[in-house]
XYZ file of C-alpha atoms in Angstrom:
142
model
C -0.018 0.012 0.022
C 1.343 3.373 -1.082
C 0.967 6.573 1.102
C -1.840 7.933 -1.061
C -3.855 4.679 -0.543
C -3.043 5.166 3.165
C -4.468 8.753 3.026
C -7.557 7.460 1.150
C -8.070 5.126 4.151
C -8.020 7.780 6.598
C -10.558 9.895 4.466
C -12.756 6.853 4.319
C -12.505 6.155 8.043
C -13.741 9.678 8.669
C -16.599 9.201 5.756
C -15.421 12.696 4.119
C -15.721 13.463 0.380
C -12.549 14.427 -1.335
C -13.745 17.944 -1.174
C -14.419 18.083 2.512
C -11.263 16.161 3.286
C -9.180 18.379 0.976
C -10.428 21.630 2.467
C -9.526 20.254 6.154
C -6.024 19.769 5.098
C -5.651 22.784 3.031
C -5.155 21.140 -0.666
C -7.199 21.163 -3.698
C -9.509 18.095 -4.323
C -7.499 17.513 -7.634
C -4.277 17.301 -5.824
C -5.847 14.789 -3.237
C -7.397 12.705 -6.154
C -3.615 12.547 -7.558
C -2.245 11.512 -4.034
C -4.846 8.729 -3.509
C -4.085 7.332 -6.878
C -0.267 7.533 -6.538
C 0.145 10.284 -9.351
C 1.679 12.604 -6.757
C 3.625 12.267 -3.514
C 2.509 14.493 -0.472
C 4.513 17.293 0.535
C 5.908 17.352 4.300
C 3.330 20.171 4.912
C 0.517 17.845 3.808
C 1.668 14.866 5.777
C 2.122 16.959 9.065
C -1.443 18.423 8.511
C -2.858 15.013 8.406
C -0.945 14.202 11.215
C -2.322 17.150 13.097
C -5.995 17.107 11.962
C -6.404 13.380 12.161
C -4.348 11.889 14.821
C -2.257 9.805 12.063
C 0.986 8.510 12.619
C 3.585 10.117 10.175
C 5.688 7.067 10.031
C 2.441 4.982 9.284
C 1.574 7.477 6.543
C 4.983 7.413 4.896
C 6.410 4.013 5.495
C 3.438 1.946 6.427
C 5.084 1.059 9.582
C 4.084 1.549 13.189
C 0.599 2.323 14.632
C -1.805 4.106 12.379
C -2.654 6.484 14.910
C -0.812 8.899 17.206
C -2.308 8.018 20.716
C -3.482 11.651 21.723
C -6.646 9.669 23.255
C -4.222 8.504 26.153
C -3.881 12.148 27.512
C -7.701 12.649 27.493
C -10.040 11.672 30.439
C -12.988 9.204 29.895
C -15.461 12.072 29.472
C -13.043 13.764 26.646
C -12.752 10.575 24.909
C -16.386 9.791 24.861
C -16.884 13.521 23.469
C -14.255 12.970 20.684
C -15.551 9.627 19.781
C -19.098 11.448 19.185
C -17.932 14.292 17.240
C -15.835 11.675 14.948
C -18.911 9.789 14.142
C -21.377 12.924 13.480
C -20.048 15.461 11.175
C -23.036 17.796 11.512
C -22.604 17.908 15.299
C -18.776 18.455 14.803
C -19.451 21.302 12.440
C -22.178 22.843 14.995
C -19.492 22.443 17.948
C -16.916 24.178 15.836
C -19.230 27.081 15.020
C -20.260 27.775 18.530
C -16.793 27.613 19.546
C -15.830 30.209 17.228
C -18.726 32.263 18.193
C -17.671 31.900 21.759
C -14.003 32.930 21.046
C -15.159 35.928 19.156
C -17.726 36.944 21.701
C -15.142 36.374 24.480
C -12.527 38.749 22.675
C -15.328 41.282 21.788
C -16.181 41.414 25.664
C -12.632 41.857 26.510
C -11.984 44.758 24.021
C -15.169 46.413 24.856
C -14.553 46.123 28.685
C -11.041 47.451 28.223
C -12.064 50.376 25.959
C -15.012 51.731 28.111
C -13.258 50.806 31.373
C -16.198 48.222 32.597
C -16.155 44.672 33.589
C -16.639 41.787 31.205
C -19.707 41.131 33.152
C -21.103 44.646 32.336
C -19.809 44.463 28.784
C -21.863 41.278 28.410
C -25.113 42.945 30.023
C -24.451 45.895 27.616
C -24.084 43.734 24.596
C -27.118 41.581 25.486
C -29.151 44.754 26.003
C -28.046 46.216 22.657
C -29.060 42.758 20.930
C -32.681 43.019 22.541
C -32.957 46.412 21.252
C -31.881 45.533 17.683
C -34.263 42.515 17.663
C -37.384 44.702 18.948
C -36.476 47.367 16.504
C -36.493 44.828 13.504
C -40.100 43.676 14.709
C -41.654 47.177 13.790
């Protein structure tokens, strides 16, 4: 089995299309197709992206030796492993959690910036933003 076939195995395990998979590792679907068929060899950044995003062993990808997975699960507690398992099996849920996380991080930064600029606590900034949102939603109703 060549590296491209191992890449295809990883993609199949995650039930992703070539388009979805290539987007997650930052390459074009055409390049992924060439990799999977053995027409092209993956660059080191692609291999590292696979290792990072999918927990795949670099040595297994390149040489076909050793364990397929990097054992990041050993560092997780039982609850974290369970959540990770659920997210790996449910793409829609994964996307929802990812989007919510991004919004949370963005809002956290916004609250911090707002509280710094007008010299109020983050709690007061949250109350202010919530009130502004309520006013906006009420004004749209009229």
